[in-house]
Short mmCIF file of C-alpha atoms in Angstrom, two decimals:
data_model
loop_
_atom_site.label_atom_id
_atom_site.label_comp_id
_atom_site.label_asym_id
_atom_site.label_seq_id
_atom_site.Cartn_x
_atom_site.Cartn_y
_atom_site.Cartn_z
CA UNK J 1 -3.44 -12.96 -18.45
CA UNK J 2 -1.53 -15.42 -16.26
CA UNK J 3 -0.74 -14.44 -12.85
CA UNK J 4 1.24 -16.13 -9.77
CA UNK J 5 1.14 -15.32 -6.22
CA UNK J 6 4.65 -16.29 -4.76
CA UNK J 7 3.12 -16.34 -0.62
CA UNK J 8 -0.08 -16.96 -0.66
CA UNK J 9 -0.80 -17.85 3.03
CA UNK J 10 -1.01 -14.50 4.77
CA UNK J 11 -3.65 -11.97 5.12
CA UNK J 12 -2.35 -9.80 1.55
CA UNK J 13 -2.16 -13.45 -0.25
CA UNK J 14 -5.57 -14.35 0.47
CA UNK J 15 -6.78 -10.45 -0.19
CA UNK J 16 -5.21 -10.78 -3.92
CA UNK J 17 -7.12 -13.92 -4.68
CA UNK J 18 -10.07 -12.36 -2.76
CA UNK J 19 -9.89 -9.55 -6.03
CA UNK J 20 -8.47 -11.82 -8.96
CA UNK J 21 -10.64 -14.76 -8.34
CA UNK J 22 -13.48 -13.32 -9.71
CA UNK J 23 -12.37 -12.40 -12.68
CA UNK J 24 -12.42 -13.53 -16.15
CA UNK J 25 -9.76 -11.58 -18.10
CA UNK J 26 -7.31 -13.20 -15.11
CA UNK J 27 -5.76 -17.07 -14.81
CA UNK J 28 -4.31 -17.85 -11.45
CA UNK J 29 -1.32 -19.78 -12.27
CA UNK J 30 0.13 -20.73 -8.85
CA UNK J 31 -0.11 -19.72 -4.97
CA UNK J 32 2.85 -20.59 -3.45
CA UNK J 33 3.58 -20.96 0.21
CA UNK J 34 6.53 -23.28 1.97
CA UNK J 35 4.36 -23.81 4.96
CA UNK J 36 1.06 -24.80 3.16
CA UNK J 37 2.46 -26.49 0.30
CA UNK J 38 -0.01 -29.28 -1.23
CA UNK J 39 -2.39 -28.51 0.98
CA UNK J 40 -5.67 -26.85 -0.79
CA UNK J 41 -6.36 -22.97 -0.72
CA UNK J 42 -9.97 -22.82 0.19
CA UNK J 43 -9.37 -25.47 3.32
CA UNK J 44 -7.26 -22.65 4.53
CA UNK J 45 -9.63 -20.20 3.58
CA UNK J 46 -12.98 -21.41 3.62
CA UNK J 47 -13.80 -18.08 1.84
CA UNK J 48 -12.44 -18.74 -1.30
CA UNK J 49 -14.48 -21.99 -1.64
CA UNK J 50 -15.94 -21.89 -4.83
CA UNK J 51 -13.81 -19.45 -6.14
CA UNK J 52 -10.28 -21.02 -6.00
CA UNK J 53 -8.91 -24.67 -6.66
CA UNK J 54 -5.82 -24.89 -6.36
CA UNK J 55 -3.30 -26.71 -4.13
CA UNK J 56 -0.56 -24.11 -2.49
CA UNK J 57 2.84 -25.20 -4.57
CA UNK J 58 6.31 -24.72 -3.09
CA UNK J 59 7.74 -21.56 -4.01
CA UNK J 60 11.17 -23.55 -5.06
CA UNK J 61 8.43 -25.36 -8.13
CA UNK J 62 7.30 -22.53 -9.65
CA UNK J 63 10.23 -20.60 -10.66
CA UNK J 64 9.91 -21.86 -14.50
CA UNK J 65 6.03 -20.86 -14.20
CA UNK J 66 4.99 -19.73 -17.84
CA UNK J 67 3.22 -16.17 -16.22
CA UNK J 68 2.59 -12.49 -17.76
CA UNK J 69 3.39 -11.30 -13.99
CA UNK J 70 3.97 -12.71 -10.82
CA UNK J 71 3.12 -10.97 -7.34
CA UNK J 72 5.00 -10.98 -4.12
CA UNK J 73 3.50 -11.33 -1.01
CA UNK J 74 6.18 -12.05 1.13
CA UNK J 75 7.87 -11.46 3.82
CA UNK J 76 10.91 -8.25 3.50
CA UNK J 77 14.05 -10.32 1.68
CA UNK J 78 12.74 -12.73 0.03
CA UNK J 79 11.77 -11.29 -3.28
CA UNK J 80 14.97 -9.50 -3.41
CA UNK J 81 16.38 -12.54 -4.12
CA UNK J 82 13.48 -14.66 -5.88
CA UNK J 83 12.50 -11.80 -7.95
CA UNK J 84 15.23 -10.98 -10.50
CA UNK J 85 14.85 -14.56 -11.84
CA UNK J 86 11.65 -14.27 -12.90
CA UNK J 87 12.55 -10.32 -14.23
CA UNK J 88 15.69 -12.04 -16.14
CA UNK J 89 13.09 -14.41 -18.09
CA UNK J 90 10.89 -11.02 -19.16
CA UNK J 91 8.04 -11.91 -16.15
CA UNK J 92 6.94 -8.95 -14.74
CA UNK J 93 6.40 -8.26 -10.79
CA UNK J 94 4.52 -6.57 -8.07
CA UNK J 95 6.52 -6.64 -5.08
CA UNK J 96 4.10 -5.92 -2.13
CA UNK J 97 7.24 -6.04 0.52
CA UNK J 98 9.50 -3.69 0.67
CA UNK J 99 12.63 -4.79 -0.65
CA UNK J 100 12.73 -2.22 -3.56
CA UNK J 101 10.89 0.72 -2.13
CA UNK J 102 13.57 2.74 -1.03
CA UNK J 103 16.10 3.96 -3.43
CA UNK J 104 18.82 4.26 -1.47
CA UNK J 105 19.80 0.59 -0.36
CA UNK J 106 22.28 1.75 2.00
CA UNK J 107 19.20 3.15 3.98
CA UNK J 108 16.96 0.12 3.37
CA UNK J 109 19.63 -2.24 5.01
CA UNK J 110 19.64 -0.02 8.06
CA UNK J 111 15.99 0.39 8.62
CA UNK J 112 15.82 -3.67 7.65
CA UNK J 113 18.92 -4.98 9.46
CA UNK J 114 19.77 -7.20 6.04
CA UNK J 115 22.22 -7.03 3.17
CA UNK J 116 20.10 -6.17 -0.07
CA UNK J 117 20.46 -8.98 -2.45
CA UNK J 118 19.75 -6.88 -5.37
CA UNK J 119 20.52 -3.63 -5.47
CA UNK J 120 21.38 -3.25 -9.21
CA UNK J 121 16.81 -3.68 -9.49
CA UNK J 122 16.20 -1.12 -7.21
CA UNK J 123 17.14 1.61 -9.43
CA UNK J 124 14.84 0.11 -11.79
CA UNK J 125 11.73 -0.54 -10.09
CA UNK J 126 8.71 1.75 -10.14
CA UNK J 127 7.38 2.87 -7.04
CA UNK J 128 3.59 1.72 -7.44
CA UNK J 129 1.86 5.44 -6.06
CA UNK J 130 -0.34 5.64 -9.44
CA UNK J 131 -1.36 9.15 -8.46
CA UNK J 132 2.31 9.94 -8.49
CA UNK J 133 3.69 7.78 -10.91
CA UNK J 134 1.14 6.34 -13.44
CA UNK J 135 3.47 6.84 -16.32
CA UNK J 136 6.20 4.98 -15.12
CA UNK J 137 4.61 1.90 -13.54
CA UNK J 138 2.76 1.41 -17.19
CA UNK J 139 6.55 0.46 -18.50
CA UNK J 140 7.65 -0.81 -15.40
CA UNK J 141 8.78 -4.64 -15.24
CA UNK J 142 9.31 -4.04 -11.47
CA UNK J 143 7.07 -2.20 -9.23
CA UNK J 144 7.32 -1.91 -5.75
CA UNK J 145 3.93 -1.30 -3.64
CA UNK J 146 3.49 0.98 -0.95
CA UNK J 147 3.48 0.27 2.27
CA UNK J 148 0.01 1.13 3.89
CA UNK J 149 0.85 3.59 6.52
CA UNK J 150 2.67 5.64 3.23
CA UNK J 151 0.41 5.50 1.33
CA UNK J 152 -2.25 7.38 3.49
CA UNK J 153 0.25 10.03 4.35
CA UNK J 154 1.77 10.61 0.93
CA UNK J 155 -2.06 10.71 -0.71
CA UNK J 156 -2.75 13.38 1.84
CA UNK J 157 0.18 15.57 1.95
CA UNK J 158 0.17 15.56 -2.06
CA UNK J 159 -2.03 18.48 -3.15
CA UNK J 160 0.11 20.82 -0.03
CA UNK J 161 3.33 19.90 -1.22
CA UNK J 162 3.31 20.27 -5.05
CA UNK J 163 1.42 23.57 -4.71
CA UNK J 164 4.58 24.55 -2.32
CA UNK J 165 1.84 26.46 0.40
CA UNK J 166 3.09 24.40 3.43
CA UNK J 167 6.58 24.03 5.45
CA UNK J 168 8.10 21.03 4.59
CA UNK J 169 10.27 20.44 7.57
CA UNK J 170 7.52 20.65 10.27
CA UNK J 171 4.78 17.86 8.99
CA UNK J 172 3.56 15.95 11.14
CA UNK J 173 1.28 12.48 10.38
CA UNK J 174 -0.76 10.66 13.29
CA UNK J 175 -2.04 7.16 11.93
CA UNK J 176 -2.95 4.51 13.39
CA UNK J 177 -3.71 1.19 11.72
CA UNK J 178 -5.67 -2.22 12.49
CA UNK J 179 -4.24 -5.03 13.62
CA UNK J 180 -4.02 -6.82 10.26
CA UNK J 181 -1.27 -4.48 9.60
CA UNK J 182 0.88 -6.06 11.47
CA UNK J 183 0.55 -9.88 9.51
CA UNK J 184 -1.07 -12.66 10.08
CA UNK J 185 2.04 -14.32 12.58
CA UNK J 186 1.47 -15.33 15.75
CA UNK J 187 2.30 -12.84 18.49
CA UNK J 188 0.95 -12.07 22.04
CA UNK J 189 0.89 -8.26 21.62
CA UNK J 190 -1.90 -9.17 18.51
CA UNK J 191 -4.06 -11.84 20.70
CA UNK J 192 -7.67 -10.55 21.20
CA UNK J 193 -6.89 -10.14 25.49
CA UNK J 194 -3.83 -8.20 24.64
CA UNK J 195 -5.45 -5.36 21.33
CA UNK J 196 -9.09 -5.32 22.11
CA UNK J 197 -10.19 -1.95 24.19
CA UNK J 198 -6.80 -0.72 24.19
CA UNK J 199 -5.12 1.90 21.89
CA UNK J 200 -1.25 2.60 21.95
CA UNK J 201 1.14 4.28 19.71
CA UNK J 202 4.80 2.35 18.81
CA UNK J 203 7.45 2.82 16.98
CA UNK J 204 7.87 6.60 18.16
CA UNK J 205 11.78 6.65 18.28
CA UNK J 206 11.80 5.49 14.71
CA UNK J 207 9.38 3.62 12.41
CA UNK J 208 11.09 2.12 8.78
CA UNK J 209 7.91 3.60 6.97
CA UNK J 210 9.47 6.80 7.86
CA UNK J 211 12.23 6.52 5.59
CA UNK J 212 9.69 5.80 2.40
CA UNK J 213 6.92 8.39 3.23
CA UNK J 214 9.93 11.09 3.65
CA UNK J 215 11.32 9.59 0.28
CA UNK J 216 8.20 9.99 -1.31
CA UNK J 217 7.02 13.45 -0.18
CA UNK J 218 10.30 14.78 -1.04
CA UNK J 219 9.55 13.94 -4.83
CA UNK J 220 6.48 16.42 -4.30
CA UNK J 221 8.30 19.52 -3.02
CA UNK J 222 11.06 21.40 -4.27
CA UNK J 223 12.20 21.77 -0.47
CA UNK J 224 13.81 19.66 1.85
CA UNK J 225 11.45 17.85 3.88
CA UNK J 226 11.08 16.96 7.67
CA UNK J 227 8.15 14.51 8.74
CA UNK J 228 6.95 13.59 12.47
CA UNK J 229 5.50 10.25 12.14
CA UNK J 230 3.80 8.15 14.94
CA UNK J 231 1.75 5.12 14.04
CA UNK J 232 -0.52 3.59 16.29
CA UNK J 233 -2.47 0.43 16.82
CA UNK J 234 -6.33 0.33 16.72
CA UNK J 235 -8.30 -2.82 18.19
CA UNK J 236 -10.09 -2.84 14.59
CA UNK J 237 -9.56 -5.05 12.31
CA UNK J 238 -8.52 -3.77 9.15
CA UNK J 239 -8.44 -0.03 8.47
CA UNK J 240 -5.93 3.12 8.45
CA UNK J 241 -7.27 6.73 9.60
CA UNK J 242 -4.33 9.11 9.26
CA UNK J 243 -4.60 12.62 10.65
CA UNK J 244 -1.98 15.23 8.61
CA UNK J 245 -0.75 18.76 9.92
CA UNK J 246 1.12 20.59 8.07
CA UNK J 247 2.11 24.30 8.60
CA UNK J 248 0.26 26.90 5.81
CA UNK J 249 2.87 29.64 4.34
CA UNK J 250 0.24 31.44 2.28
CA UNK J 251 -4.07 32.09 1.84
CA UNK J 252 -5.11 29.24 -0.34
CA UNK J 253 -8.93 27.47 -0.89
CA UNK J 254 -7.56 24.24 0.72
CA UNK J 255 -10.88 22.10 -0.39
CA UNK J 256 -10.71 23.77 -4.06
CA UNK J 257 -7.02 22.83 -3.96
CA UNK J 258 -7.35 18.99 -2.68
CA UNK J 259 -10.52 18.61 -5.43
CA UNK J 260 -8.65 19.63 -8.30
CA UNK J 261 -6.11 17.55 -7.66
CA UNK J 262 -7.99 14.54 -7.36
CA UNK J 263 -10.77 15.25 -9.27
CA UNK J 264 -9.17 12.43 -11.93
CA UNK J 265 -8.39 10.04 -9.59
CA UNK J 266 -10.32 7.15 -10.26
CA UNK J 267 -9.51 5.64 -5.60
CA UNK J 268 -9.17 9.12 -4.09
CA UNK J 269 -11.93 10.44 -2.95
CA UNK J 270 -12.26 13.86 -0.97
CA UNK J 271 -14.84 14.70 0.75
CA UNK J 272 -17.32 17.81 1.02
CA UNK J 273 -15.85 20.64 2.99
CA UNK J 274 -15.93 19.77 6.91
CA UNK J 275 -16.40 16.45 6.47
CA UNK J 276 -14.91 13.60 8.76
CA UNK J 277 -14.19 9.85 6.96
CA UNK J 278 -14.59 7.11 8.65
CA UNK J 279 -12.41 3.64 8.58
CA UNK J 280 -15.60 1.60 7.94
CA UNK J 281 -16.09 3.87 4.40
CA UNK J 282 -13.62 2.17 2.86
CA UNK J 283 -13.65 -1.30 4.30
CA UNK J 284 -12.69 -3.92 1.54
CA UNK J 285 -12.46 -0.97 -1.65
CA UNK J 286 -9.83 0.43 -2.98
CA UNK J 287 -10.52 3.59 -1.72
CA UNK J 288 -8.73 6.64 -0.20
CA UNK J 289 -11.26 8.45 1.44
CA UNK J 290 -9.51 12.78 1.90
CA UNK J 291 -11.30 15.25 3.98
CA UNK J 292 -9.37 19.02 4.56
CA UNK J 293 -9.80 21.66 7.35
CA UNK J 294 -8.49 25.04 8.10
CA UNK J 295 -9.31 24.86 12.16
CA UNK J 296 -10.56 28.22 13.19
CA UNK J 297 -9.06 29.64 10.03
CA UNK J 298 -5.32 29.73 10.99
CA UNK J 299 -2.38 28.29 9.61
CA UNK J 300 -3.01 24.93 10.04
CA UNK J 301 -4.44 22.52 7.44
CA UNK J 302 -5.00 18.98 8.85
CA UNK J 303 -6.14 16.49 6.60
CA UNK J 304 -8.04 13.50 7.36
CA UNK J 305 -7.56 10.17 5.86
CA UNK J 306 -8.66 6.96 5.71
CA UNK J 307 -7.80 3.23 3.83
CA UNK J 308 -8.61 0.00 3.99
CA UNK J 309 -4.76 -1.01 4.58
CA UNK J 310 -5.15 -4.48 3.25
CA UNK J 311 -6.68 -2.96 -0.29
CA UNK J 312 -5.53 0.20 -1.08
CA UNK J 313 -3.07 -0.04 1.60
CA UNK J 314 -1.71 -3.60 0.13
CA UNK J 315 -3.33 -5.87 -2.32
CA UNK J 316 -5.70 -3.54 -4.18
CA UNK J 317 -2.86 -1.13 -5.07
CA UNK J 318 -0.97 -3.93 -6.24
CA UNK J 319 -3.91 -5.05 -8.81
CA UNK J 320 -4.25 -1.23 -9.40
CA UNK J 321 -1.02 -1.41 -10.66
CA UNK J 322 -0.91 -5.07 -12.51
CA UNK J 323 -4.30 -3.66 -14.22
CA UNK J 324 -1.39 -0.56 -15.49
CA UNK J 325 1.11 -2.77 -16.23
CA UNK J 326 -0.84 -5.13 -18.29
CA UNK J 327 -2.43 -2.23 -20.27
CA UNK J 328 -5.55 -3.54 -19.03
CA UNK J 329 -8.87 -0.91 -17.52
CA UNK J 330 -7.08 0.55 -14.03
CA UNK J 331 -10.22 0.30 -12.55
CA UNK J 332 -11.04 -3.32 -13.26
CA UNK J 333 -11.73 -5.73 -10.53
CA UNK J 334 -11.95 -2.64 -7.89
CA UNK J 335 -14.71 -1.09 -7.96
CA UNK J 336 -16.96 -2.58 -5.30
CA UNK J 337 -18.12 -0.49 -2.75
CA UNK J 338 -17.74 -0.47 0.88
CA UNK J 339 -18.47 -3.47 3.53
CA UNK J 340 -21.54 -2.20 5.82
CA UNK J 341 -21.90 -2.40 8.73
#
């Protein structure tokens, strides 16, 4: 199959050549990025030595790129208005932004201060949750990935919601994220002096991931739902732990509950009963990592979670979902385990 990566110079480019590289059912077409065009992948990263030649093209050259499907790792509005070309010409797309996440554009272009460029594709993109919506990314020419702070809440919510045991309108998520969440820019709040032994939450008045995770949960419940969400930063590197309260309306085995559920689920993983997950448990896999309580029994279930937010969070959901759209193993090329210590 051959793939493109339009943006290829931040930390979610170099994470999807990180997965694809290695494999031999996959041809890497193109990495594009405007800043490092001509100049060779692997002197960027020194990582991918070995494992990637290619020179970084300009994203204006590769437009006619012969490709099965092309990924987006770019920054919000620009594959709003590079993508459609390449969806007009039958080339599929991961969009790992979030210019088609949220169905209701009006919203979007609040939360993202921007004019969406087009609004007639966001109808018809997928929203790339495979435990939600397996089905539909298979047929899907567009799919848009989840952002990483939703897709820890929505993963962990999901069992409570569609069993209809909870009250929707007073959930409340408390994640916090590593610093790679917030890009690989240059800013003074992300230097080493200003993150490291600190811990701070942001965004409390209003974060735009609100608007998807409320989107999303409200396609699990059959009631109107209300979500309290305040992300935090962590002076870690990579890594999402996400601690979920929701309200119990009725007696239910919460562990049996969350273990049915994802007992098919080839990157959720819950936990034994009283276990706590760790962010270093899923460091560089593709793994969502679940653990449940009941605290002293009362009507309380808080739910633990953890991702790597630049794999499960990011670029390993988006190969989770080419490996659907291409008909090819889900699993493939995700399956390694953990980075210890």
């Amino acid at each position: 199959m051959r793939i493109g990566i339009i943006g290829g110079s931040g930390y979610t480019g170099v994470e999807l050549l990180r997965l694809l590289s290695v494999r031999d059912d996959i041809e890497i077409v193109f990495i594009s990025s405007r800043a490092q065009a001509g100049s060779r992948v692997d002197a960027l990263f020194p990582s991918l030595r070995g494992h990637v030649d290619l020179l970084f093209s300009d994203p204006d050259d590769v437009v006619d790129a012969a490709c099965d499907l092309v990924f987006f790792a770019t920054p919000n509005g620009t594959a709003m208005k590079q993508a459609p070309a390449l969806l007009e010409k039958g080339t599929r797309v991961v969009d790992l932004s979030a210019d088609f996440r949220l169905k209701d554009f009006a919203v979007w272009e609040q939360w993202y201060g921007m004019k969406h460029a087009s609004p007639e594709w966001v109808e018809r993109a997928a929203y790339g949750l495979p435990e939600m919506n397996r089905a539909l990314i298979r047929d899907a020419m567009l799919v848009a990935n989840p952002g990483c702070y939703p897709t820890t809440v929505q993963l962990g919510f999901l069992p409570l919601l569609e069993a209809g045991i909870v009250d929707t309108e007073s959930l409340i998520a408390d994640a916090k994220s590593g610093i790679t969440g917030a890009g690989r820019g240059a800013s003074v709040s992300n230097l080493l002096a200003e993150a490291a032994d600190s811990f701070r939450a942001y965004g409390v008045a209003g974060h735009r991931h609100l608007p998807e995770i409320e989107q999303g949960l409200a396609t699990m419940s059959s009631k109107a739902v209300s979500l309290t969400f305040t992300p935090h930063l962590l002076p870690i590197i990579r890594g999402i732990h996400a601690t979920l309260y929701a309200r119990l309306t009725q007696e239910v085995d919460l562990q049996a509950l969350f273990e049915e559920r994802f007992k098919d689920e080839p990157f959720v993983d819950v936990m034994p009963a009283g276990a706590h997950p760790e962010t270093r448990s899923v460091r560089g896999t593709n793994m969502c990592r679940l653990a449940v309580h009941q605290p002293q029994g009362r009507n309380t279930a808080v739910v633990l979670a953890v991702e790597d937010n630049l794999v499960k969070g990011a670029a390993g959901q988006a190969v989770q979902n080419m490996n659907l759209m291409l008909g090819l193993p889900e699993t493939r090329g995700l399956q390694q385990p953990a980075l210890m210590p």
